[in-house]
mmCIF file of N, CA and C and ligand atoms in Angstrom:
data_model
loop_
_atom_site.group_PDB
_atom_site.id
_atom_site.type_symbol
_atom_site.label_atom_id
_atom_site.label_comp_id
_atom_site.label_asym_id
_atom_site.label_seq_id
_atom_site.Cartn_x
_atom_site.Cartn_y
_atom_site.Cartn_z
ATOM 1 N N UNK Q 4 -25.816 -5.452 -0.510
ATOM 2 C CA UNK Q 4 -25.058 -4.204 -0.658
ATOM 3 C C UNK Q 4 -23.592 -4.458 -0.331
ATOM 4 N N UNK Q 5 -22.956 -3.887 -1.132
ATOM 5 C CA UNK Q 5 -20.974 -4.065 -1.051
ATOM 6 C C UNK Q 5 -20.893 -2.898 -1.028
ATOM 7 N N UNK Q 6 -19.136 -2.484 -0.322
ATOM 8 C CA UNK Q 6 -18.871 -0.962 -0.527
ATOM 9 C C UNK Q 6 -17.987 -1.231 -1.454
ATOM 10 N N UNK Q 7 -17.587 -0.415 -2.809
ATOM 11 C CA UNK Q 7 -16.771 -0.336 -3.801
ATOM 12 C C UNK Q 7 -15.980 0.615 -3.419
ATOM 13 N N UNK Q 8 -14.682 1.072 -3.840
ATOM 14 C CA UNK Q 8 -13.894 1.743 -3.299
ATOM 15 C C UNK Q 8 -12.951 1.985 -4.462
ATOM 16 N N UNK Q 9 -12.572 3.455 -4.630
ATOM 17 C CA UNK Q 9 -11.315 3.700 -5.443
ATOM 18 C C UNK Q 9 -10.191 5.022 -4.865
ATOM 19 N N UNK Q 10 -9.259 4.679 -5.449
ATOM 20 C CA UNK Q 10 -8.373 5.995 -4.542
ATOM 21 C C UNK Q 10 -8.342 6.741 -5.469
ATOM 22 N N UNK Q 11 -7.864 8.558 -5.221
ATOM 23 C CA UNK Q 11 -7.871 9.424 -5.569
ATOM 24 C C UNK Q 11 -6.748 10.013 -5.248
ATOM 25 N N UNK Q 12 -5.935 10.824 -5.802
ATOM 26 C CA UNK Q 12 -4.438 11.650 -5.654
ATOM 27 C C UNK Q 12 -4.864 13.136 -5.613
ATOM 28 N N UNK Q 13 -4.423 13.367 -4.868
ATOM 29 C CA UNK Q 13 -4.340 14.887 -4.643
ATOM 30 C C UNK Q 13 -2.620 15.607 -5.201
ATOM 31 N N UNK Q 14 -2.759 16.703 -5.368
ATOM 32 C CA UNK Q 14 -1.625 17.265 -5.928
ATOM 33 C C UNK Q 14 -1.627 18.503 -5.512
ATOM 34 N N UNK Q 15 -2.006 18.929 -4.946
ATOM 35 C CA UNK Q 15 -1.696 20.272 -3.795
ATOM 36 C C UNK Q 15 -1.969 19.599 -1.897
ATOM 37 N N UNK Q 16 -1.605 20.438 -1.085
ATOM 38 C CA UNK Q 16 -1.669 20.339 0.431
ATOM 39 C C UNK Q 16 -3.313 20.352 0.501
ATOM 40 N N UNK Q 17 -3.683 21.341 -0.080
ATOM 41 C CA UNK Q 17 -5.398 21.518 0.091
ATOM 42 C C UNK Q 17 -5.587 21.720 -1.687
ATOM 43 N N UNK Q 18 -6.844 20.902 -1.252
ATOM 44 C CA UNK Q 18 -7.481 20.722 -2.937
ATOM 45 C C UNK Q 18 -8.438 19.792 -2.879
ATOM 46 N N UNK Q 19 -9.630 20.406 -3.178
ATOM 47 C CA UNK Q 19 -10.801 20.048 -3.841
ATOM 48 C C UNK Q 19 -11.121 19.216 -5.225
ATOM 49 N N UNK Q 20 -11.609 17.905 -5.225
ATOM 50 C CA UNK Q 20 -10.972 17.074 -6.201
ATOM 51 C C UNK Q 20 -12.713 17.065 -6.505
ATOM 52 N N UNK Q 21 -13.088 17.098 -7.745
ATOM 53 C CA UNK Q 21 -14.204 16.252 -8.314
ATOM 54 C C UNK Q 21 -14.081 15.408 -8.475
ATOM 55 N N UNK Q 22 -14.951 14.213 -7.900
ATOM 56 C CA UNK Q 22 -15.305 12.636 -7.352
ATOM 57 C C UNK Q 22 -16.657 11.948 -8.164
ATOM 58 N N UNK Q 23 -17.418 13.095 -8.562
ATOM 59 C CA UNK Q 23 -18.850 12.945 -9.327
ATOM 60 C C UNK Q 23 -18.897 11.285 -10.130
ATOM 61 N N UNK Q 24 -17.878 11.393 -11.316
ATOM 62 C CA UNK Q 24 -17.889 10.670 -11.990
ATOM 63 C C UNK Q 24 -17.550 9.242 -11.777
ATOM 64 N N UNK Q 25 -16.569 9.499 -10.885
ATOM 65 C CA UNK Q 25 -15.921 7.745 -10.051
ATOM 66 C C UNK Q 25 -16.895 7.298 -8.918
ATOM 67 N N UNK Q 26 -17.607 8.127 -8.437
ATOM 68 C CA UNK Q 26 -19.000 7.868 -7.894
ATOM 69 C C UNK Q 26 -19.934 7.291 -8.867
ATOM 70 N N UNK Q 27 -20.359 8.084 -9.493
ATOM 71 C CA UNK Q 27 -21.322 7.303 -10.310
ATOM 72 C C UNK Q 27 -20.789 6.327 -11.085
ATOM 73 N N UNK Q 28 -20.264 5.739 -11.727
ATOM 74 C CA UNK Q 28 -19.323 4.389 -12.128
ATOM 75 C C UNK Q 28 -19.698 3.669 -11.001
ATOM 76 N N UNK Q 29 -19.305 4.230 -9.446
ATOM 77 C CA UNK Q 29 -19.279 2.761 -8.456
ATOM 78 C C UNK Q 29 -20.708 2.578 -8.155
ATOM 79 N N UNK Q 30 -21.780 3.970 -8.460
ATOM 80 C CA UNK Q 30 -22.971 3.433 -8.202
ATOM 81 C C UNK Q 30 -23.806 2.533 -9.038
ATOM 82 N N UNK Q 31 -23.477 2.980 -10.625
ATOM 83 C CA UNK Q 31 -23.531 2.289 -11.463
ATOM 84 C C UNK Q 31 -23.407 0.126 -11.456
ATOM 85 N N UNK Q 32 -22.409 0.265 -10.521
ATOM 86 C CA UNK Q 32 -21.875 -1.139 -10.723
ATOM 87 C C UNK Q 32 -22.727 -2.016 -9.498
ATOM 88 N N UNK Q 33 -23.138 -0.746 -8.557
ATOM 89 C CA UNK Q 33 -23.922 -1.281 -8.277
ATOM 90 C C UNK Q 33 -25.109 -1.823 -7.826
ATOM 91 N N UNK Q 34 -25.595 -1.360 -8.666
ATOM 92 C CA UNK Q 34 -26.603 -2.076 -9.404
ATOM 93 C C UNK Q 34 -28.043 -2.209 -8.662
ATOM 94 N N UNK Q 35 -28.007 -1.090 -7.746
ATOM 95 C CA UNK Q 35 -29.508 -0.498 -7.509
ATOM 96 C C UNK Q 35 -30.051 0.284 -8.043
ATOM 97 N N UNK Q 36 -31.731 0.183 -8.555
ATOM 98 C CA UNK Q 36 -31.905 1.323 -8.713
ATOM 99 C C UNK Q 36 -32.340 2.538 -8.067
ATOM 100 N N UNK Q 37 -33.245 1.953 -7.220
ATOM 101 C CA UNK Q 37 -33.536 3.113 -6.604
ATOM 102 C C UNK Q 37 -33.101 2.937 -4.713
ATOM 103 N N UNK Q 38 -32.481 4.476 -4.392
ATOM 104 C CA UNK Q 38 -31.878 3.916 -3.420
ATOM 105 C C UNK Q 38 -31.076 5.504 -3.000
ATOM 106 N N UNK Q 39 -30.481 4.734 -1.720
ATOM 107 C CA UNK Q 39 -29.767 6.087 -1.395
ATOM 108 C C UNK Q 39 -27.888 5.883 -1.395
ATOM 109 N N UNK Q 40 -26.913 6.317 -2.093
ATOM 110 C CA UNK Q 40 -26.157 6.602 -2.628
ATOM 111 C C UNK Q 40 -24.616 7.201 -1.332
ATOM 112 N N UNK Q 41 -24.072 6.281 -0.328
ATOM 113 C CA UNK Q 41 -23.346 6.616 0.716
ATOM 114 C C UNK Q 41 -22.070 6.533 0.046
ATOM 115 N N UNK Q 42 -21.534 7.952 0.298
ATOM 116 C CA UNK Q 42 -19.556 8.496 0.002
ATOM 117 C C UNK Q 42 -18.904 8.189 1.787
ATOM 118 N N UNK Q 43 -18.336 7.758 1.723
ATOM 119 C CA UNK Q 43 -17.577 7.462 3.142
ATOM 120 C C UNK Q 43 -15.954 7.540 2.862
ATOM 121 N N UNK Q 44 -15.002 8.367 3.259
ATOM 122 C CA UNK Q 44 -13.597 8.637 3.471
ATOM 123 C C UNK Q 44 -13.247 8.444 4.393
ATOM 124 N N UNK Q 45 -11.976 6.949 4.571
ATOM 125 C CA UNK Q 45 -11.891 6.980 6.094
ATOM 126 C C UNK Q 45 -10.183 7.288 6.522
ATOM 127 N N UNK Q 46 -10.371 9.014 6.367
ATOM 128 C CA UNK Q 46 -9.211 10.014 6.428
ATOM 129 C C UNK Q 46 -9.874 10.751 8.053
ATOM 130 N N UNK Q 47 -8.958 11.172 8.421
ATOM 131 C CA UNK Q 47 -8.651 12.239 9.031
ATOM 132 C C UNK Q 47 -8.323 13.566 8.896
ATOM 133 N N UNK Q 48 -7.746 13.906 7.796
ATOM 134 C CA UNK Q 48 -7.613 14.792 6.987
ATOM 135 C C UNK Q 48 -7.996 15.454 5.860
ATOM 136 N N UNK Q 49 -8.861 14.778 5.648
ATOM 137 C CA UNK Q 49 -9.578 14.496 4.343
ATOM 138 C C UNK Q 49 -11.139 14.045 4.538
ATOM 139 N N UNK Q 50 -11.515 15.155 3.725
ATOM 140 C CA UNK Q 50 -13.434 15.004 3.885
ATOM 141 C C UNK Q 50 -14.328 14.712 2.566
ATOM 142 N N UNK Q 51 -15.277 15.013 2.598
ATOM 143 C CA UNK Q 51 -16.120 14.620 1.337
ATOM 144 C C UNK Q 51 -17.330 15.333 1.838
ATOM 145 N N UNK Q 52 -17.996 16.279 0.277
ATOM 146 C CA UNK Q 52 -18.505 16.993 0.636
ATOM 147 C C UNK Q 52 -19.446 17.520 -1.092
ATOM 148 N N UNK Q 53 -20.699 17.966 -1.050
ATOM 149 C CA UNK Q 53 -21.484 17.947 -2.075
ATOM 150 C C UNK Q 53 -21.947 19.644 -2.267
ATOM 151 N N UNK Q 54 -21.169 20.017 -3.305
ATOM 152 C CA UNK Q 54 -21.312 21.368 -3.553
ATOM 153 C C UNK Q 54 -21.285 21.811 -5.339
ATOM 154 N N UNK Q 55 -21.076 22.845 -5.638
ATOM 155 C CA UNK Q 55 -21.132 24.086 -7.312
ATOM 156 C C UNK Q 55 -20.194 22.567 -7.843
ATOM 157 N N UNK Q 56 -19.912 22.601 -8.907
ATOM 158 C CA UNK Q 56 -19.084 21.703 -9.620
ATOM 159 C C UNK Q 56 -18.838 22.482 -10.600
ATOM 160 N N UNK Q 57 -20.301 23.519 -11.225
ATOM 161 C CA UNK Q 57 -20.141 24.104 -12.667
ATOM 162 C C UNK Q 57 -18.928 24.964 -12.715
ATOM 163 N N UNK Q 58 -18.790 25.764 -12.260
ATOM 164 C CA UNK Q 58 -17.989 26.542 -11.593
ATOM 165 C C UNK Q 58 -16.652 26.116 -10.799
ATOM 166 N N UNK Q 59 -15.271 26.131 -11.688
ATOM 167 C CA UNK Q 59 -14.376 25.533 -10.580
ATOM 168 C C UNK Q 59 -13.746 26.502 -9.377
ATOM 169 N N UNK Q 60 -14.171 28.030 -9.792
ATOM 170 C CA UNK Q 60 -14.245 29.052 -8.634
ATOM 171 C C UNK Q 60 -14.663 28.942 -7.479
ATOM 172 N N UNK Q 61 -15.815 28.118 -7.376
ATOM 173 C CA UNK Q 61 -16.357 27.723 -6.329
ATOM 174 C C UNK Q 61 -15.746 27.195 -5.151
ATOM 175 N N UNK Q 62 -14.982 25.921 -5.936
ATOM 176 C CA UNK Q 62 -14.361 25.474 -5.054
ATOM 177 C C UNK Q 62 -12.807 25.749 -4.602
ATOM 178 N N UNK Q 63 -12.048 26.602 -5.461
ATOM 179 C CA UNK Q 63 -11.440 27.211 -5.406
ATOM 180 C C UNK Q 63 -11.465 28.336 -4.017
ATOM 181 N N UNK Q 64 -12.692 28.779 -3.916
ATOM 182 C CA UNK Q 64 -13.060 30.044 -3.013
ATOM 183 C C UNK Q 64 -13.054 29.102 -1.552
ATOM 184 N N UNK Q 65 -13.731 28.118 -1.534
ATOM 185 C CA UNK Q 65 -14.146 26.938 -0.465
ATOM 186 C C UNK Q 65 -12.481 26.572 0.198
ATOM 187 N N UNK Q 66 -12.043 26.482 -0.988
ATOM 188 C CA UNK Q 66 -10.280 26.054 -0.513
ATOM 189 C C UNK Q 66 -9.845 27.631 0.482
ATOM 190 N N UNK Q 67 -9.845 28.321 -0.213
ATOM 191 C CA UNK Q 67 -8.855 29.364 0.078
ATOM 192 C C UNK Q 67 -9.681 29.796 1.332
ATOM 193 N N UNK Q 68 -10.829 30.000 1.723
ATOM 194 C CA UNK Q 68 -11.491 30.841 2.913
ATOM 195 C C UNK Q 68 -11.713 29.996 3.948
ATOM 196 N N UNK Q 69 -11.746 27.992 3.488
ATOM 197 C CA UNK Q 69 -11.550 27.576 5.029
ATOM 198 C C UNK Q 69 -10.090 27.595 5.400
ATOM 199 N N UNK Q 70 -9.435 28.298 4.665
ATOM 200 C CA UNK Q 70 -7.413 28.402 5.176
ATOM 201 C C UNK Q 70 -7.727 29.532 5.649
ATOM 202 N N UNK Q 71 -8.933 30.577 5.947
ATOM 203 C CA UNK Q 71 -8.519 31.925 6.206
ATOM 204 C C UNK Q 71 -9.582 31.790 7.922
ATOM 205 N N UNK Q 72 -10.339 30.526 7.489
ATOM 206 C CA UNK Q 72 -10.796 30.882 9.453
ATOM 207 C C UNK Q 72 -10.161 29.890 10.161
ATOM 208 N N UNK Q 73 -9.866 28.512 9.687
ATOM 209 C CA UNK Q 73 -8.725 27.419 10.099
ATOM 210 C C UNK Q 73 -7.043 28.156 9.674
ATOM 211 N N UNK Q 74 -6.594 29.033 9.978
ATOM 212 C CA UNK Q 74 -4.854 29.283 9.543
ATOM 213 C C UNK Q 74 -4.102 28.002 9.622
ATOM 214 N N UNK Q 75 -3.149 27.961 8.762
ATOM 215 C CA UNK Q 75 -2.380 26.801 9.196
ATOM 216 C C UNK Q 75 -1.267 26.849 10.858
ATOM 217 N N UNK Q 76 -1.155 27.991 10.530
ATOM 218 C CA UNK Q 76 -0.087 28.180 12.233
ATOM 219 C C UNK Q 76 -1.196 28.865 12.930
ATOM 220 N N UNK Q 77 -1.473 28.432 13.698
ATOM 221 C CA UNK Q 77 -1.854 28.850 15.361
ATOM 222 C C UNK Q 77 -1.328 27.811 16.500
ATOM 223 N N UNK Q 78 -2.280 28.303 17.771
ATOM 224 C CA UNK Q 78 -1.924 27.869 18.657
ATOM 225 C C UNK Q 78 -1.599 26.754 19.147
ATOM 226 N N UNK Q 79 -1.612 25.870 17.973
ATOM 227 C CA UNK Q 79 -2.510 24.077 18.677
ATOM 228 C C UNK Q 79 -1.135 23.632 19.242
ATOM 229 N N UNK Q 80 -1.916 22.110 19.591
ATOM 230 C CA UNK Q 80 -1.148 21.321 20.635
ATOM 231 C C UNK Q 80 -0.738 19.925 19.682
ATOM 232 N N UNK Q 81 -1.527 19.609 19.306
ATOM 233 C CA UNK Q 81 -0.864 18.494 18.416
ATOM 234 C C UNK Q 81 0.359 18.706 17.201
ATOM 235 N N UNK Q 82 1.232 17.225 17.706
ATOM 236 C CA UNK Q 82 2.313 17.412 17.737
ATOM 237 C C UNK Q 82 2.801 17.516 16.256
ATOM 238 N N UNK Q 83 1.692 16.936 15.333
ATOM 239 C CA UNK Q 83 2.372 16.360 13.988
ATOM 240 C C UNK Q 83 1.811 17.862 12.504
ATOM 241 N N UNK Q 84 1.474 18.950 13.164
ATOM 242 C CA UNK Q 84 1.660 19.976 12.620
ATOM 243 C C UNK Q 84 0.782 20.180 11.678
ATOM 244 N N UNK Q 85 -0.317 19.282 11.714
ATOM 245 C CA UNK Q 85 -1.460 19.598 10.781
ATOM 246 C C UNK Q 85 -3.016 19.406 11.433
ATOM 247 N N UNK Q 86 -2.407 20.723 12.833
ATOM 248 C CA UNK Q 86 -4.283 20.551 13.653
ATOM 249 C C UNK Q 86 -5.150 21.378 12.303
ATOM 250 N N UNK Q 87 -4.832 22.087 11.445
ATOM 251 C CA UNK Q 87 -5.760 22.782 10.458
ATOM 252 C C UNK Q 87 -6.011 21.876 10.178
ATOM 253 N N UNK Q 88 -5.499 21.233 9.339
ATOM 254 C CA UNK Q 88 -6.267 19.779 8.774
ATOM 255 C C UNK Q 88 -7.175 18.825 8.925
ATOM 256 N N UNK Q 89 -7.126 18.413 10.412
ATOM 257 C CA UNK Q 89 -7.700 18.071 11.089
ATOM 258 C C UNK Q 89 -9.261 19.103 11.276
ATOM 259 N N UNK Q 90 -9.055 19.999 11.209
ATOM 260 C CA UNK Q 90 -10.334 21.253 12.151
ATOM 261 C C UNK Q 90 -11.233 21.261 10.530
ATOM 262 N N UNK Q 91 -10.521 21.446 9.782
ATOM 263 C CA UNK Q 91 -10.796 21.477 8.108
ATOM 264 C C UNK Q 91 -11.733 20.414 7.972
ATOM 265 N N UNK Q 92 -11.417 19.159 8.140
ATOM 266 C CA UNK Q 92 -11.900 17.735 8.011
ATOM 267 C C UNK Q 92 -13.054 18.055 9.119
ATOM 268 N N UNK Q 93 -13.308 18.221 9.936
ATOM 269 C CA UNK Q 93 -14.147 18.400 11.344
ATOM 270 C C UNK Q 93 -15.269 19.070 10.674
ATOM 271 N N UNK Q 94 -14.832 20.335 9.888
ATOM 272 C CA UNK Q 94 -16.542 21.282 9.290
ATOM 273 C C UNK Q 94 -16.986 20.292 8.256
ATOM 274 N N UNK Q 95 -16.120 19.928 7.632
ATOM 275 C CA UNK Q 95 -16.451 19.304 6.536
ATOM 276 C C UNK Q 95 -17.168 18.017 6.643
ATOM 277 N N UNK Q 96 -16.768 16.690 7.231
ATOM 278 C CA UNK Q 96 -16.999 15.748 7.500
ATOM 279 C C UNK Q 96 -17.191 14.517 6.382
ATOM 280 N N UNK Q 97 -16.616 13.150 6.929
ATOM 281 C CA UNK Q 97 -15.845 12.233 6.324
ATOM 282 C C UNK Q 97 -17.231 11.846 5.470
ATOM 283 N N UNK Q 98 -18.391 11.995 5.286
ATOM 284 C CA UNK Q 98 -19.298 11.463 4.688
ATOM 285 C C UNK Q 98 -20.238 12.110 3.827
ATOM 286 N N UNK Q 99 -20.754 11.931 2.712
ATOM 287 C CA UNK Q 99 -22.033 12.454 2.381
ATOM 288 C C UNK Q 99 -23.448 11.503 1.481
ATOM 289 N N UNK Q 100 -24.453 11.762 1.417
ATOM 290 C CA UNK Q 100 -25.614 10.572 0.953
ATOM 291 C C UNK Q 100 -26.393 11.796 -0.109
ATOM 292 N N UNK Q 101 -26.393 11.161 -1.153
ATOM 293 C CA UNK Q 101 -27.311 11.245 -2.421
ATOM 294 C C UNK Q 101 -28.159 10.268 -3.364
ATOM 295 N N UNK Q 102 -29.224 10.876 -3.718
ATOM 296 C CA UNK Q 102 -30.367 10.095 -4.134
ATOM 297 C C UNK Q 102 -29.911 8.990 -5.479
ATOM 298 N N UNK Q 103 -30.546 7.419 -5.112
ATOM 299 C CA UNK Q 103 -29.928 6.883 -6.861
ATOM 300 C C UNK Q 103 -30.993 6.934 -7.540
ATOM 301 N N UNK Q 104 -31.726 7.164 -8.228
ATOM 302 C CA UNK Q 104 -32.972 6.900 -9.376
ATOM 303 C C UNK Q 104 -32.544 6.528 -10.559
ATOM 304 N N UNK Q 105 -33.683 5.234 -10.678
ATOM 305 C CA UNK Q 105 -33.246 4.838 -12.473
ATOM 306 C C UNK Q 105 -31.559 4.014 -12.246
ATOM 307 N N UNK Q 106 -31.185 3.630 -11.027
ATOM 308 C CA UNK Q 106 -29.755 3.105 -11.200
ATOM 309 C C UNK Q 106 -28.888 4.648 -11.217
ATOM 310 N N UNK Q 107 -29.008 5.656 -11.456
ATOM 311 C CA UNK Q 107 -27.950 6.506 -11.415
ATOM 312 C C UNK Q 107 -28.135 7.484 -9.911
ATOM 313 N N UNK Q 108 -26.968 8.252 -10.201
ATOM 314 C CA UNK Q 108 -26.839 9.168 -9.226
ATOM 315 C C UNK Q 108 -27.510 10.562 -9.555
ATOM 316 N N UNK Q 109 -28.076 10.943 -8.537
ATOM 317 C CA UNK Q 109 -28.817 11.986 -9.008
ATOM 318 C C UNK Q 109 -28.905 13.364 -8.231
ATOM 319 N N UNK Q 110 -27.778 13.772 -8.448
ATOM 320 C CA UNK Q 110 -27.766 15.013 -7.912
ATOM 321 C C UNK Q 110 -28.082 16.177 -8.437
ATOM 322 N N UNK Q 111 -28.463 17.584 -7.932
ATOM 323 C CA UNK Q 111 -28.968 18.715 -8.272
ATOM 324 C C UNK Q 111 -28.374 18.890 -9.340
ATOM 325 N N UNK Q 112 -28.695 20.146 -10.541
ATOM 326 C CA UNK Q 112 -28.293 19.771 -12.044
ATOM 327 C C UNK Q 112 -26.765 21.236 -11.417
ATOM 328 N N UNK Q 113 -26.904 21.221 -10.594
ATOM 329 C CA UNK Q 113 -25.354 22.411 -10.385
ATOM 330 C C UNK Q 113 -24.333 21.822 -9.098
ATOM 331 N N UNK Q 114 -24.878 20.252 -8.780
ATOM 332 C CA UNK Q 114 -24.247 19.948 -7.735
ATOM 333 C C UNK Q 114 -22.777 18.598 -8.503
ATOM 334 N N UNK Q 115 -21.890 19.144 -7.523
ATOM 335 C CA UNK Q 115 -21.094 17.739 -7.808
ATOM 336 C C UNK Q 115 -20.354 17.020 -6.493
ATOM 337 N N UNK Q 116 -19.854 16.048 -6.757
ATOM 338 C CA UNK Q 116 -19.463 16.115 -5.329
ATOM 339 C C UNK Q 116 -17.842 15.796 -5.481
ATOM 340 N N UNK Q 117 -17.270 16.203 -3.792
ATOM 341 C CA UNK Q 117 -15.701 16.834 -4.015
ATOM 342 C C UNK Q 117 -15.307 15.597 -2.942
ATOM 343 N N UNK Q 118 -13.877 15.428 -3.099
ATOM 344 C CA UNK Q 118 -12.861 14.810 -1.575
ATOM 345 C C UNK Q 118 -12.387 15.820 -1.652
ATOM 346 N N UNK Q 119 -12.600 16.235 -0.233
ATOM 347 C CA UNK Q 119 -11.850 17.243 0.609
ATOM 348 C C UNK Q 119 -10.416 17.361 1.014
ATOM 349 N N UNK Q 120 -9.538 17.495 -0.068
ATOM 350 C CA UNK Q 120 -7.765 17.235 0.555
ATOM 351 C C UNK Q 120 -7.605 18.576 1.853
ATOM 352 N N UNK Q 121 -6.992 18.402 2.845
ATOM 353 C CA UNK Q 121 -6.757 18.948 3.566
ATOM 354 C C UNK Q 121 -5.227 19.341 4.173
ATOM 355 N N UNK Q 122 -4.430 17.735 3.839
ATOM 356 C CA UNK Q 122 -3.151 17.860 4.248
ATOM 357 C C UNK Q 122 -2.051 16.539 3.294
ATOM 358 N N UNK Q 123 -2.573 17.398 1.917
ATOM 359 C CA UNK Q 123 -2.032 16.606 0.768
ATOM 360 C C UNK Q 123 -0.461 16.950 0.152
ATOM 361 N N UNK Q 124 0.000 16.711 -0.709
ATOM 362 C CA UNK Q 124 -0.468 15.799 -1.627
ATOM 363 C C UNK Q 124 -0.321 14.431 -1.105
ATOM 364 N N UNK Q 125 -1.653 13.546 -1.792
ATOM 365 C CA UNK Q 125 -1.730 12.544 -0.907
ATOM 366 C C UNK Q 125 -2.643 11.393 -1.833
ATOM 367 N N UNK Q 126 -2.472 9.573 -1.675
ATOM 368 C CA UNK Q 126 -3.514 9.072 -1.873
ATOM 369 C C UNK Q 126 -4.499 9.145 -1.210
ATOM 370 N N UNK Q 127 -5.651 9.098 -1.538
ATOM 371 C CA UNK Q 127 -6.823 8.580 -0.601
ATOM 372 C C UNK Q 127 -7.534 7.664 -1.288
ATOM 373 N N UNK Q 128 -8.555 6.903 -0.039
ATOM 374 C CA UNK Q 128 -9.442 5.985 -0.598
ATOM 375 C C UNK Q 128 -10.816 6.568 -0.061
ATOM 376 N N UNK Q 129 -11.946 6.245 -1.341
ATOM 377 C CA UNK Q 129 -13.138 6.879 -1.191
ATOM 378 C C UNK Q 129 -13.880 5.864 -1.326
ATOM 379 N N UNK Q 130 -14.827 5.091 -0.211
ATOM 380 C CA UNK Q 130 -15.641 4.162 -0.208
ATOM 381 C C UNK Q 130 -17.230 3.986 -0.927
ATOM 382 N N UNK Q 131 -18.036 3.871 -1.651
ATOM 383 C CA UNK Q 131 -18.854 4.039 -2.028
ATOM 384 C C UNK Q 131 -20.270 2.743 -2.097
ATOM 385 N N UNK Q 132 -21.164 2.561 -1.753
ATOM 386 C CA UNK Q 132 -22.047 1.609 -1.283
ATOM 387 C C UNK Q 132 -23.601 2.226 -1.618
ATOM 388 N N UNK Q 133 -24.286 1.722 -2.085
ATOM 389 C CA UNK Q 133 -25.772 1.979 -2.565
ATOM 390 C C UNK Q 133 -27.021 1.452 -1.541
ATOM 391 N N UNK Q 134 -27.626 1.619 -0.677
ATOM 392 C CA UNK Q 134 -28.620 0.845 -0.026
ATOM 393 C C UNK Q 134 -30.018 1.217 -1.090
ATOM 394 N N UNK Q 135 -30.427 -0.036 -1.052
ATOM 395 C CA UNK Q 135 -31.923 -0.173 -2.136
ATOM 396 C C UNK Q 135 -32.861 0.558 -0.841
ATOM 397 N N UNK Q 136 -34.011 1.493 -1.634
ATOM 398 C CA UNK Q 136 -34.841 2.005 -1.130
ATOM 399 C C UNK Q 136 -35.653 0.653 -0.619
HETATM 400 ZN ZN1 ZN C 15 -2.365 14.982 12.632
#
């Protein structure tokens, strides 16, 4: 098992990126078939996370309502002005695992999966690795 890895650009501060496809390409390559399917982001600001895809409202709504219980100005203490970001990344979390069958990725027929921008615009790198069942 190798981890494959590609970066991703964000183009807003917060934004929900579909990852689905550059996932499956890296699971594709490699070259298990059956198996379990690890997303790893190694951000701080930035999460990864498996939700609606059909629908870009979805995630749209996901953006806008974790800005409405994380605000960007409150009270915090850290100095570099993006504790939301941080708290954002915290619900969310830097990882997620889906099933490979047949060599592919196989997620629910309404699921896709997202990088979590939090305190963009920004590169990121999204790690991706297959363990054989
Ligand atoms: Zn910070």
């Amino acid at each position: 098992m190798t981890w494959l890895s590609f970066e991703v650009r964000s183009t807003r501060r917060t934004h929900l990126i579909d990852i689905t496809e550059q996932v499956a390409e890296a699971v594709g390559r490699g070259g298990v078939s059956d198996g379990v399917c690890h997303v790893f982001v190694p951000h701080t600001t930035a999460g990864v996370t498996i939700n609606e895809g059909a629908d870009p409202d979805v995630a749209r709504d996901i953006e806008s309502h974790l800005g409405e219980i994380v605000p960007r100005e409150a009270a915090f203490q850290h100095a570099e002005g993006n504790s939301d970001s941080h708290i954002k990344t915290v619900l969310i979390g830097p990882s997620c695992t889906a099933p490979v069958r047949d060599g592919k990725l196989a997620l629910g027929r309404w699921q896709a999966i997202f990088l979590c921008e939090w305190d963009g615009p920004r590169t990121r790198q999204v790690e991706v690795a297959v363990s054989p069942l």
